[in-house]
Tab-separated table of C-alpha atoms and ligand atoms in Angstrom:
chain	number	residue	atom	x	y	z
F	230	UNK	CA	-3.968	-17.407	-11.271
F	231	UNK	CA	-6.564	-19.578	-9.526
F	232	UNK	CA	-7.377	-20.388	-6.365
F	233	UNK	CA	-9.516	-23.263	-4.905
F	234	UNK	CA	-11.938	-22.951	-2.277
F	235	UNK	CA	-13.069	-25.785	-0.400
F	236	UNK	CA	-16.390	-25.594	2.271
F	237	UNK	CA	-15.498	-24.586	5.510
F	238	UNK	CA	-16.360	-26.013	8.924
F	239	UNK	CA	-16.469	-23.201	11.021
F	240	UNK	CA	-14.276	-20.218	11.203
F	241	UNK	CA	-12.127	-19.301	14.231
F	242	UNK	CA	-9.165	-17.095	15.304
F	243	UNK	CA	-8.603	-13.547	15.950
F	244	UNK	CA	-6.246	-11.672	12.923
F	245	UNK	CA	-6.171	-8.327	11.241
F	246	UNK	CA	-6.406	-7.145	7.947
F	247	UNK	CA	-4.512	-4.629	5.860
F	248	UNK	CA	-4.267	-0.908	6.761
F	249	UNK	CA	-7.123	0.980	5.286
F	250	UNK	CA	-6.913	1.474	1.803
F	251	UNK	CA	-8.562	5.043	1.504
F	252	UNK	CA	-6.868	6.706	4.613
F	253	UNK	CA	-3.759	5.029	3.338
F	254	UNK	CA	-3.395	6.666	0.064
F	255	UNK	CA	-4.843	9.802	1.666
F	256	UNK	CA	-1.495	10.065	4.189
F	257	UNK	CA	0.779	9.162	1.115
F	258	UNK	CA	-0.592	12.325	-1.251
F	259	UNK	CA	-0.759	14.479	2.043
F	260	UNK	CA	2.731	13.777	3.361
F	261	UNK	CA	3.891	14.171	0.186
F	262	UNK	CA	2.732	18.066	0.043
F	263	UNK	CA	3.586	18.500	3.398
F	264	UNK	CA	6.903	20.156	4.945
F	265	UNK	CA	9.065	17.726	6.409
F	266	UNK	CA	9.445	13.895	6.858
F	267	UNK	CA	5.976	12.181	8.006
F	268	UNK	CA	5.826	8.697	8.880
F	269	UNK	CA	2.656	6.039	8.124
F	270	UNK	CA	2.715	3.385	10.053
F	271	UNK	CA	0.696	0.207	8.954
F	272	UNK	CA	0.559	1.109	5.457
F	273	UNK	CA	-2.269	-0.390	2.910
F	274	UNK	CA	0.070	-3.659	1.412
F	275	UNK	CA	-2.708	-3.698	-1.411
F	276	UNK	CA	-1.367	-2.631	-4.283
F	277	UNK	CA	-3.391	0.379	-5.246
F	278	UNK	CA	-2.076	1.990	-2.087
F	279	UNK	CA	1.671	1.046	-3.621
F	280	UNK	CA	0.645	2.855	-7.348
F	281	UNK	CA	-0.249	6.238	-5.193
F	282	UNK	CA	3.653	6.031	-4.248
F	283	UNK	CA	4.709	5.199	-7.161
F	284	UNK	CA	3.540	8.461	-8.426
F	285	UNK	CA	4.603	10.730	-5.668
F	286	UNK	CA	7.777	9.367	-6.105
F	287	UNK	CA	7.248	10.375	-10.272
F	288	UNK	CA	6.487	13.527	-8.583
F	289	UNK	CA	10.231	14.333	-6.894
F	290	UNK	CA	9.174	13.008	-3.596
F	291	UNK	CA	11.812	10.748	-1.583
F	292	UNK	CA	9.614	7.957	-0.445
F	293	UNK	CA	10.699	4.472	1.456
F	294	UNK	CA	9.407	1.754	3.042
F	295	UNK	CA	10.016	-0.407	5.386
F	296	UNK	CA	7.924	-3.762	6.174
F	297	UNK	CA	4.193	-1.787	7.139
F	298	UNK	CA	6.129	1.431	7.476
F	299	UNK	CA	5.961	4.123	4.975
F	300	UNK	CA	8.265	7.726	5.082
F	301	UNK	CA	7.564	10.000	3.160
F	302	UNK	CA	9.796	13.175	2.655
F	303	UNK	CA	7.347	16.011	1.811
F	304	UNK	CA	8.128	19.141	-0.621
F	305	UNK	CA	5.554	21.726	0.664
F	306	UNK	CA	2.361	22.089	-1.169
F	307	UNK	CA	4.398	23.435	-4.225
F	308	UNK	CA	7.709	21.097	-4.109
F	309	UNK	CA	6.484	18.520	-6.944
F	310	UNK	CA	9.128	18.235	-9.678
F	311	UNK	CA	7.911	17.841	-12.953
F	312	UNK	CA	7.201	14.114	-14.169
F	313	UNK	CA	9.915	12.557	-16.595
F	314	UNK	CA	7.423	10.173	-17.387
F	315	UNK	CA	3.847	9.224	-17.188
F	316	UNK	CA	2.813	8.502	-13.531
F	317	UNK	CA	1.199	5.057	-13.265
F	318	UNK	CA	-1.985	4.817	-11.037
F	319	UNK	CA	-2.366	0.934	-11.860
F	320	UNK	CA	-5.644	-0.071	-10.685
F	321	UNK	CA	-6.716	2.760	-8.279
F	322	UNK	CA	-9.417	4.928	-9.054
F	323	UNK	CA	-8.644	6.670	-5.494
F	324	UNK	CA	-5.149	7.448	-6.701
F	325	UNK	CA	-5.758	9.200	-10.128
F	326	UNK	CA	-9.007	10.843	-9.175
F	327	UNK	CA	-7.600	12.132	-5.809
F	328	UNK	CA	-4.232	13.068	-7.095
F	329	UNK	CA	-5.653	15.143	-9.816
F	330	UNK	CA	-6.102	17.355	-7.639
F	331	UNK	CA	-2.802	18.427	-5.986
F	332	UNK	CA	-1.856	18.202	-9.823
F	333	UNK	CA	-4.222	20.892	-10.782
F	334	UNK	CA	-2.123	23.363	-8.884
F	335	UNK	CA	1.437	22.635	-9.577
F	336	UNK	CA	3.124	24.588	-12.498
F	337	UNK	CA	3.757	21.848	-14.947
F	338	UNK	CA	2.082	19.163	-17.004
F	339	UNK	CA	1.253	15.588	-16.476
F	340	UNK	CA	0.167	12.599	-17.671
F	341	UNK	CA	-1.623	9.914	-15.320
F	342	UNK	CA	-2.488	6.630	-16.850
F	343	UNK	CA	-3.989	3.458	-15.493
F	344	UNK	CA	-4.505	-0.369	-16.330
F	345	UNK	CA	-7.080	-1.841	-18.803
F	346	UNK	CA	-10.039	-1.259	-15.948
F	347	UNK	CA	-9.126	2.363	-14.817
F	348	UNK	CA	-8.865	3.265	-18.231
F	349	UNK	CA	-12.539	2.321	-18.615
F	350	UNK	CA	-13.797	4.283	-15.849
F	351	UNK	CA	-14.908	8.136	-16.364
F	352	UNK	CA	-13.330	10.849	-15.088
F	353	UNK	CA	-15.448	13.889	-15.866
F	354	UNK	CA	-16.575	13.846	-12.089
F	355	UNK	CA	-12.953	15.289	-11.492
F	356	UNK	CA	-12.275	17.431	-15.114
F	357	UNK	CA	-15.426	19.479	-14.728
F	358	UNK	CA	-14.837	21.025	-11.088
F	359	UNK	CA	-10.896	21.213	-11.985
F	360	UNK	CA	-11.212	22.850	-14.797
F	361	UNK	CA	-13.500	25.541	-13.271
F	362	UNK	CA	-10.809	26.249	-10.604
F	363	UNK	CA	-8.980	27.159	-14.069
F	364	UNK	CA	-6.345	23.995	-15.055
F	365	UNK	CA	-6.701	22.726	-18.228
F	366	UNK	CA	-7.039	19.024	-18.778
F	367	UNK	CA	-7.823	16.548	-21.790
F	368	UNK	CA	-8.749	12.838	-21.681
F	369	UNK	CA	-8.933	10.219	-24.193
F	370	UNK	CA	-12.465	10.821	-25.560
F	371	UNK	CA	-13.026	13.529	-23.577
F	372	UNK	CA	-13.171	11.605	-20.183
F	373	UNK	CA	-11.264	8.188	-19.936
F	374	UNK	CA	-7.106	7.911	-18.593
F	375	UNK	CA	-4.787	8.846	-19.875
F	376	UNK	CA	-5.661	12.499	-18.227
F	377	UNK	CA	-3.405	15.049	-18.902
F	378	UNK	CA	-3.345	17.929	-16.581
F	379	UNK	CA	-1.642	21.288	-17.057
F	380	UNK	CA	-2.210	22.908	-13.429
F	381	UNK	CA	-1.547	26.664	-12.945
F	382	UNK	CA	-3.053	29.136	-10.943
F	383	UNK	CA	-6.382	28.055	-9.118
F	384	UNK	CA	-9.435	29.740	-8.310
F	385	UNK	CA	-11.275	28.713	-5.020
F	386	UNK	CA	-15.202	27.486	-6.364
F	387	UNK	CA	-18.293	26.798	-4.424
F	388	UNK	CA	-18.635	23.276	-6.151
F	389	UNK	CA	-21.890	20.983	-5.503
F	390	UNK	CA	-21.142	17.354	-6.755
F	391	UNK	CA	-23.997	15.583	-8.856
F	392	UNK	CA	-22.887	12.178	-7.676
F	393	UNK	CA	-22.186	11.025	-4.023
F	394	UNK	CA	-18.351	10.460	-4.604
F	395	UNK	CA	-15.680	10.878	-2.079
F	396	UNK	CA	-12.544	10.640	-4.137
F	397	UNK	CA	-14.688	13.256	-6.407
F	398	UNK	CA	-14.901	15.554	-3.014
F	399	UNK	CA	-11.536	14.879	-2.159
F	400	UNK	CA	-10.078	16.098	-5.344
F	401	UNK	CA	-11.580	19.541	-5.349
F	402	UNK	CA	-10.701	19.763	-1.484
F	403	UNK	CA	-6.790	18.892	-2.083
F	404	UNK	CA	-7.169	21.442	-5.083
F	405	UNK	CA	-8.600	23.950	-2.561
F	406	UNK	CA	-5.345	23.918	-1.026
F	407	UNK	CA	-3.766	26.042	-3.954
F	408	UNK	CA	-6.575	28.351	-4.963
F	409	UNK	CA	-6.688	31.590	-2.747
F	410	UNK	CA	-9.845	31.622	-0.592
F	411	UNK	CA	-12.525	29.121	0.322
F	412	UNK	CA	-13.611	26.117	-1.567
F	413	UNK	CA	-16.519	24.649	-1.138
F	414	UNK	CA	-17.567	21.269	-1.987
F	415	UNK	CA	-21.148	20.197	-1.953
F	416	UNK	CA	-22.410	16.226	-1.401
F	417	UNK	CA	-25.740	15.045	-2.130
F	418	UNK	CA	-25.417	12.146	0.279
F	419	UNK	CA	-22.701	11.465	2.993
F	420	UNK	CA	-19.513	9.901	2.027
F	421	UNK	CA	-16.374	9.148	4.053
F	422	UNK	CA	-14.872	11.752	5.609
F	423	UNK	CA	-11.420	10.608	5.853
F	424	UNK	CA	-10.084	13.575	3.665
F	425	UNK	CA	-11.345	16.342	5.981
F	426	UNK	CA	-10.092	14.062	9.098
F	427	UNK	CA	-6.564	13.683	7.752
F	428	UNK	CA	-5.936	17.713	6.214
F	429	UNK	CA	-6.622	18.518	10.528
F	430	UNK	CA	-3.982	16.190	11.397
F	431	UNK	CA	-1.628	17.443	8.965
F	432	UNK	CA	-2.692	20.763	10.913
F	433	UNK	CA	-5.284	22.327	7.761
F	434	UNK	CA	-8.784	23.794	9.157
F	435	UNK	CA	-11.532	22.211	7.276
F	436	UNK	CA	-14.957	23.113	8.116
F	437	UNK	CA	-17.841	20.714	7.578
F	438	UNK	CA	-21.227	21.262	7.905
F	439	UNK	CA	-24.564	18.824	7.524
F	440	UNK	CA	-22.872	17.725	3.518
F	441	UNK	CA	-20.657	20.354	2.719
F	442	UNK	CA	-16.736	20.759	3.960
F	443	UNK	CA	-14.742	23.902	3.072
F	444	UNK	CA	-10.715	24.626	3.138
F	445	UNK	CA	-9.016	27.821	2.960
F	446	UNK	CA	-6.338	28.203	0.812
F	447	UNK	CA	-2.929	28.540	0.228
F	448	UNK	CA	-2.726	26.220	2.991
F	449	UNK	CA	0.492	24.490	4.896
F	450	UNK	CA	0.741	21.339	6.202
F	451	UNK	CA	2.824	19.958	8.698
F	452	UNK	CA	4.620	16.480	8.558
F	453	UNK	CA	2.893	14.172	10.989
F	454	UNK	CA	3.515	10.443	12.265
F	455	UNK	CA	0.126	8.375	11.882
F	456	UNK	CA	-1.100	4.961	12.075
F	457	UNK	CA	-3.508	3.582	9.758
F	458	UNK	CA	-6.310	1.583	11.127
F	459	UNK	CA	-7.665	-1.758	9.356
F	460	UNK	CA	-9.643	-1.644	6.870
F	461	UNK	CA	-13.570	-2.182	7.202
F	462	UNK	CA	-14.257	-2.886	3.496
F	463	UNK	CA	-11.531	-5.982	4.061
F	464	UNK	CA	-13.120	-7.039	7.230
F	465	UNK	CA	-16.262	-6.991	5.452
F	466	UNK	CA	-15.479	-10.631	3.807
F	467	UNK	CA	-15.051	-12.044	7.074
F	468	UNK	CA	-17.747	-10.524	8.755
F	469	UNK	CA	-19.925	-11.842	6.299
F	470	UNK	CA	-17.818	-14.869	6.504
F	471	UNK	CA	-18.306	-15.496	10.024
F	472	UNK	CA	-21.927	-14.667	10.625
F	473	UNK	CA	-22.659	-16.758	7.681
F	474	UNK	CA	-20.662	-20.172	8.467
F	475	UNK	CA	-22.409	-21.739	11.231
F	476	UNK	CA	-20.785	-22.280	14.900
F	477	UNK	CA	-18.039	-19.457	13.338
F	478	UNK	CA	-16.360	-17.299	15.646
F	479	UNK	CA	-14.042	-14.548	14.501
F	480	UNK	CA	-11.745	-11.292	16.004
F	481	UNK	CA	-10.519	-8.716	13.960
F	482	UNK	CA	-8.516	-6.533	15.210
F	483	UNK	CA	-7.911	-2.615	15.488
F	484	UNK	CA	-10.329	-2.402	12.223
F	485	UNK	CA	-11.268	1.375	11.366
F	486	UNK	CA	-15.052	2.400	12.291
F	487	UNK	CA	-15.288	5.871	11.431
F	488	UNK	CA	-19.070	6.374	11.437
F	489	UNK	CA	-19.390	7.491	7.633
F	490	UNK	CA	-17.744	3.748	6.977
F	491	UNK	CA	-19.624	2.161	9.742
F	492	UNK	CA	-22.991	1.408	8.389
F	493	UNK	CA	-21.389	-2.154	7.019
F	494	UNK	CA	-21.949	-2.685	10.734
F	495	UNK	CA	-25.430	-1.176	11.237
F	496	UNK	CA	-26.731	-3.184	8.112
F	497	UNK	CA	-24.831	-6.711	9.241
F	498	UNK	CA	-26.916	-6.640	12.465
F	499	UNK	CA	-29.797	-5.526	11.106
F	500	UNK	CA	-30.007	-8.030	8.830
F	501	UNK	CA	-29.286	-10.513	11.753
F	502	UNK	CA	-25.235	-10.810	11.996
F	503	UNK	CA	-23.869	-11.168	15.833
F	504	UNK	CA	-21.318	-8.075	15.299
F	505	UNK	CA	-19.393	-6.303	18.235
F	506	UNK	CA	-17.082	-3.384	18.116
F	507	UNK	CA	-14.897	-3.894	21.208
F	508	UNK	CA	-11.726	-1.941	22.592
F	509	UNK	CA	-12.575	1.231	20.717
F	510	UNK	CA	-10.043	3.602	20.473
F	511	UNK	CA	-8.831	6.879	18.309
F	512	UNK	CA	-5.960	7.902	16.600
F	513	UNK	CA	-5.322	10.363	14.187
F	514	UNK	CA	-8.925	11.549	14.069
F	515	UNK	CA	-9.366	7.867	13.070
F	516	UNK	CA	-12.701	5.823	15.759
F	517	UNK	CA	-10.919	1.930	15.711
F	518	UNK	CA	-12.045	-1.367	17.349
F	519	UNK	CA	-11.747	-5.061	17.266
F	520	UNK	CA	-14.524	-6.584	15.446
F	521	UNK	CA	-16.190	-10.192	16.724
F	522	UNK	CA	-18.388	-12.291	14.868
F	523	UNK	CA	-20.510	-14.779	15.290
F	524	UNK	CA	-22.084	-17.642	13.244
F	525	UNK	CA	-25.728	-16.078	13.010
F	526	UNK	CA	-29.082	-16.534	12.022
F	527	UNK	CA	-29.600	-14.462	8.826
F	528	UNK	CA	-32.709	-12.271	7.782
F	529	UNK	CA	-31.179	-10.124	5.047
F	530	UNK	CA	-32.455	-6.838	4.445
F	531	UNK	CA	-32.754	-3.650	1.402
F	532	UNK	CA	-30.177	-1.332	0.787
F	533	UNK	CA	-31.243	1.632	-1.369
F	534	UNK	CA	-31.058	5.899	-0.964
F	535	UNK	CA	-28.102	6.725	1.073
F	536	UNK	CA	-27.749	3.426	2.432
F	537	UNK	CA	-26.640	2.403	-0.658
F	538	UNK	CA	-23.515	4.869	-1.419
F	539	UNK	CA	-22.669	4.189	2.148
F	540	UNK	CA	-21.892	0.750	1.056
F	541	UNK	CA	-20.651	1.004	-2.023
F	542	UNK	CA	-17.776	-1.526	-1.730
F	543	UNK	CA	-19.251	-4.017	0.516
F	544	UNK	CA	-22.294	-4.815	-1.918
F	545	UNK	CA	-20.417	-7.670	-3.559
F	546	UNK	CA	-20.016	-9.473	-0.305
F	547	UNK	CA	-23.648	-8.130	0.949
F	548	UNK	CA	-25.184	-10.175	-2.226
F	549	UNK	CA	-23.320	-13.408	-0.950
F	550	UNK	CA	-25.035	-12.736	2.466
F	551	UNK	CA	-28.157	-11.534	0.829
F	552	UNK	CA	-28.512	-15.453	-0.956
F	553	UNK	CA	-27.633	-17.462	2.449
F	554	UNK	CA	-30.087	-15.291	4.263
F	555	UNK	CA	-33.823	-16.435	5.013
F	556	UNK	CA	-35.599	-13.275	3.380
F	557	UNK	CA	-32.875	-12.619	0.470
F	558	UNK	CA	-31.236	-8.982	-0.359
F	559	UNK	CA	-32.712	-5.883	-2.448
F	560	UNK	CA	-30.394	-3.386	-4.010
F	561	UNK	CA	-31.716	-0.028	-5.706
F	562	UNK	CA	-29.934	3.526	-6.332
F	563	UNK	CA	-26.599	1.532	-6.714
F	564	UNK	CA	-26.144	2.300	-10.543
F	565	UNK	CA	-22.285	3.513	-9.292
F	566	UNK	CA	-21.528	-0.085	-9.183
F	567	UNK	CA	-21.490	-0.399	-12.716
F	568	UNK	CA	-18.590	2.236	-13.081
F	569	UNK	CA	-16.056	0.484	-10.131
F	570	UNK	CA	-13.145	-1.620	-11.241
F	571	UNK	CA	-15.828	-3.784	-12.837
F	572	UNK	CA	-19.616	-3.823	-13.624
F	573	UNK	CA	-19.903	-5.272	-10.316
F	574	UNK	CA	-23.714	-5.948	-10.876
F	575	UNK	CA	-22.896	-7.903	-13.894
F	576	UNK	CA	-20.521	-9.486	-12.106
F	577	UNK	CA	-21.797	-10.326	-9.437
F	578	UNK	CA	-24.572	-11.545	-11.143
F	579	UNK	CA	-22.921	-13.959	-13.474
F	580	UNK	CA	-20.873	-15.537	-10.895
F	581	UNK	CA	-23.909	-16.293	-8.836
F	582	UNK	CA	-25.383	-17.514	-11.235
F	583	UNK	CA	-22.466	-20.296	-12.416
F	584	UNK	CA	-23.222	-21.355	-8.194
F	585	UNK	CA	-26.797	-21.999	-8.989
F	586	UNK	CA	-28.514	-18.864	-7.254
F	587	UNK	CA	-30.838	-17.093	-8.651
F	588	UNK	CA	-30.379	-13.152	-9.059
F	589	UNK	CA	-32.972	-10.201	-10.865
F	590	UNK	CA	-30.659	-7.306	-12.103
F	591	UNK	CA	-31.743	-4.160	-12.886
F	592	UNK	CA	-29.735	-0.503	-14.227
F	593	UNK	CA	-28.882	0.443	-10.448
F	594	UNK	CA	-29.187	-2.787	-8.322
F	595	UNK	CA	-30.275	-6.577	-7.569
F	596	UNK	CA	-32.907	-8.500	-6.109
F	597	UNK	CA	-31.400	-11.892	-5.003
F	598	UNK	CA	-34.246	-14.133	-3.472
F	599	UNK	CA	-32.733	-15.730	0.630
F	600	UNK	CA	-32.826	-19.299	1.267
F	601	UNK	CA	-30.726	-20.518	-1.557
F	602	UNK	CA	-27.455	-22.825	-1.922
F	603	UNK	CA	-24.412	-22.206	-3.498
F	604	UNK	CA	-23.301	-25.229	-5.938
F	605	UNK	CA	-19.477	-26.115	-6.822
F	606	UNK	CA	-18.058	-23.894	-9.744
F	607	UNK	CA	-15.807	-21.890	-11.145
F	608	UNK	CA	-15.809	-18.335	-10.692
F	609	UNK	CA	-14.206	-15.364	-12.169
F	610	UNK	CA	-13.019	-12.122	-10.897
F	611	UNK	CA	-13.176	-10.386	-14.233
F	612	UNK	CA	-9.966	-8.664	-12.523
F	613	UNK	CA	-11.690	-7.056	-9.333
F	614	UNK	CA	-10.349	-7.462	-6.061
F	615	UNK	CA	-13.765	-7.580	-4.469
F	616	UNK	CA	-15.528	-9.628	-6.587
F	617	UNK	CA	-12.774	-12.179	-6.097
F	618	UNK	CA	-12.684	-12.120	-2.215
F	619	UNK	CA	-16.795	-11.904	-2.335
F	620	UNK	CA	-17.041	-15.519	-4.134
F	621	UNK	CA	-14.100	-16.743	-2.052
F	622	UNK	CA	-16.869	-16.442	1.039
F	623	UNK	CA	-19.321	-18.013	-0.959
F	624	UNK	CA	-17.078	-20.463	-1.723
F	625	UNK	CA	-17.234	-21.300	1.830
F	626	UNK	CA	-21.111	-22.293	2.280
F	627	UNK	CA	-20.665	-24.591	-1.532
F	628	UNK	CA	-21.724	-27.966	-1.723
F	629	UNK	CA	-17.727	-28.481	-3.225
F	630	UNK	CA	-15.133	-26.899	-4.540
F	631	UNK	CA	-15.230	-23.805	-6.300
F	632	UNK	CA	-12.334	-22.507	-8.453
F	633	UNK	CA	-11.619	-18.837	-8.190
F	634	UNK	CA	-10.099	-17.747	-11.345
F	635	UNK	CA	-7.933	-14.597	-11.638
F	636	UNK	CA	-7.688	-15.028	-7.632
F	637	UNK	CA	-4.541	-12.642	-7.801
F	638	UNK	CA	-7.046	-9.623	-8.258
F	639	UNK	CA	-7.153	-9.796	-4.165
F	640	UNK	CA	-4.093	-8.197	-3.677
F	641	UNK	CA	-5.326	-4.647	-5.339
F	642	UNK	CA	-6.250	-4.195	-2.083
F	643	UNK	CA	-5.673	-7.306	0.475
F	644	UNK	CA	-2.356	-9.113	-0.652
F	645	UNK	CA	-2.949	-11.782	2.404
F	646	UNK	CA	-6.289	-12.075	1.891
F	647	UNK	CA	-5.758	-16.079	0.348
F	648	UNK	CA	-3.138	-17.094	3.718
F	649	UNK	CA	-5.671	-15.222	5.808
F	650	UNK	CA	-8.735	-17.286	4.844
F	651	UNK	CA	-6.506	-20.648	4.895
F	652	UNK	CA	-5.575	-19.906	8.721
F	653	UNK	CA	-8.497	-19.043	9.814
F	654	UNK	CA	-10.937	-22.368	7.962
F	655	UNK	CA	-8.443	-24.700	9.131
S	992	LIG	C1	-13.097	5.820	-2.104
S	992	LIG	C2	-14.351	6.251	-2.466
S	992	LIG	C3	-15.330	5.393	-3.134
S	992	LIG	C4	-14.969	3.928	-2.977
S	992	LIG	C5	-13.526	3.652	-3.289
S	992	LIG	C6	-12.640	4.441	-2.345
S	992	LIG	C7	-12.177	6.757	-1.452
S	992	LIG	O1	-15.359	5.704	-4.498
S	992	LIG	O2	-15.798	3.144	-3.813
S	992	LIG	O3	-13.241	2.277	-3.145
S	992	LIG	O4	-11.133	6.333	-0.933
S	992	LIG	O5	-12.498	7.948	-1.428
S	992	LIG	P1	-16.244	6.906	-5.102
S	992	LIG	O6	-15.673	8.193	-4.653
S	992	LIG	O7	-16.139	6.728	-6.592
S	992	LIG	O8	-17.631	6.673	-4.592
């Protein structure tokens, strides 16, 4: 499918965006181990979010939903049933990495696959610390989906990851659920916490420390009702959207700000965007606030060390802001972009490139000079949400049309994300 962009005027209204996508699939997969019925309310509509219930469900699990509403009738920690059939994590990297883990400790065997992209990406970040707690898993070459997992009895570990990976700390954590004793799991920079915030809720001790978080295990959890925030990686679009359109104004509402997701908006001001958080509030553990924006002038800035796995998903978007800004956008230790849905460096560097900007790439990042223009063109997701929605918002700053091909790759994680843009450029 294609979609065509036209420039905007300015941007106005107040809306929200989807649920988050990692808390939601985080709820799903603990719900599903926990003992009773639990109920999500505003539930990711992105697809990935749907593939994580589509395997619970492979998994025994009653699961329904209704409009944003998910329930979720949870076994206990050891109440999987045995698949019938391969369990289908589509797209999401969150939902075969992070279920690999409460798979490593059920008595059975299973098969996850994925779509042409996830079977690309590597999954040895997840096999090696898995396999030490003592399941036994194979991949196709030795670390691509399918992954077959044959869980058994687990062994707690003390497990310090070599990449900066949250879905990678996540697994070992929902693994340390089964394995008697404490496991430990090790970061080398800060990644979102929304793992360790959601196992409290569901009533599971987690200690953290300055980068490490531990669980004790065999742990219980309770069925909880929650409410999933919006999600700040969506909101990123239009926040670059709306500092970067002049005379914009934009609201977004109850959007999730939970500090290790919240330097999108430490960067966007620094690099000159008018960004407030207003009517904070929390739930479930979970900092929220509506987000206003402002057309702005922009300086751009450098992302590199932890900066850079801090905004991991917003980098597409950040390069769009990085050409329409007066000093241009540097991007170093990022090399974990070439391993995400797509090579989102290549990617984004092509598709700037058919708009007339210039762009440097190098193995781990960008340099894209400021102060340039975006021509009319035609763009192409190469099947990645992100990279579709980036080049939708610089779409918006063309000098004409731009055609958006395989614009359906939005709804991986924003389904409304097309409608949304419509209503709010008029
Ligand atoms: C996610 C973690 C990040 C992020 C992904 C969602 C999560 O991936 O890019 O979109 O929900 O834990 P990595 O763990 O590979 O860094």
């Amino acid at each position: 499918m294609q979609e065509v962009i036209t420039p905007a005027g300015r941007l106005t209204g107040a809306f929200s965006v989807p649920g988050d996508k990692s808390i939601s699939h985080r709820y799903a997969m603990l719900a599903s181990v926990a003992e009773g019925v639990s109920t999500i309310h505003n539930y990711s509509s992105g697809a990935d979010c749907h593939s994580t219930l589509a395997c619970i469900r492979g998994l025994g699990i009653d699961v329904s939903v209704q409009g944003r509403s998910v329930t979720v009738h949870g076994r206990g920690l050891g109440g999987y049933r045995a698949p019938s059939a391969d369990l289908d994590a589509g797209n999401s990297g969150s939902t075969i990495r992070m279920l690999s883990g409460l798979l490593a400790g059920q008595h059975f065997r299973s098969r996850l696959v994925g779509d042409e992209s996830l079977s690309q990406r590597p999954m040895q970040r997840i096999m090696g610390p898995l396999a030490q707690m003592g399941a036994k898993l194979s991949a196709r070459d030795g670390r691509f989906p399918p992954l077959e997992i044959e869980g058994g009895v687990l062994t707690p570990i003390d497990y310090a990851m070599p990449v900066a990976s949250a879905q990678v700390k996540s697994c070992v954590l929902l693994a340390g659920l089964h394995a008697a004793g404490e496991t430990t799991v090790r970061e080398p920079a800060p990644t979102r916490d929304h793992t360790e915030v959601a196992l409290r809720e569901f009533g599971v001790p987690v200690e953290c420390g300055g980068g490490w978080a531990k669980v004790k295990g065999p742990a219980r959890l309770r069925a909880q009702e929650l409410s999933v925030p919006g999600d700040l990686s969506s909101a990123a679009f239009f926040l670059v959207a709306g500092a970067a359109v002049p005379g914009s104004n934009l609201v977004i509402e109850s959007v999730g700000v939970n500090p290790t997701r919240a330097a999108l908006i430490d960067f966007l001001i620094s690099a000159g965007a008018q960004v407030r958080v207003l009517n904070s509030s929390i739930r479930n553990g979970e900092p929220s606030g509506d987000l206003a924006v402002s057309g702005s002038r922009l300086k751009g800035g450098r992302i590199e060390g932890r900066l850079a796995a801090a905004l991991i998903d917003e980098i597409p978007v950040l390069a769009v802001l990085g050409a329409a800004s007066e000093e241009g956008l540097t991007v170093r230790d990022a090399a974990e972009l070439r391993i995400k849905e797509t090579d989102r460096i290549e990617a984004v560097a092509e598709n700037l490139r058919r708009m007339g900007v210039l762009i440097e790439t190098s193995d781990d990042g960008f340099h894209i000079p400021g102060g340039q223009r975006f021509r009319s063109a035609t763009v192409i997701s190469r099947g990645d949400h992100r990279i579709a929605m980036a080049f939708a918002v610089a779409a918006l700053m063309a000098d004409g049309p731009v055609i958006i091909e395989g614009s359906e790759a939005a709804s991986v994680s924003f389904p409304e994300f097309w409608s949304t843009l419509r209503g709010i450029a008029g």
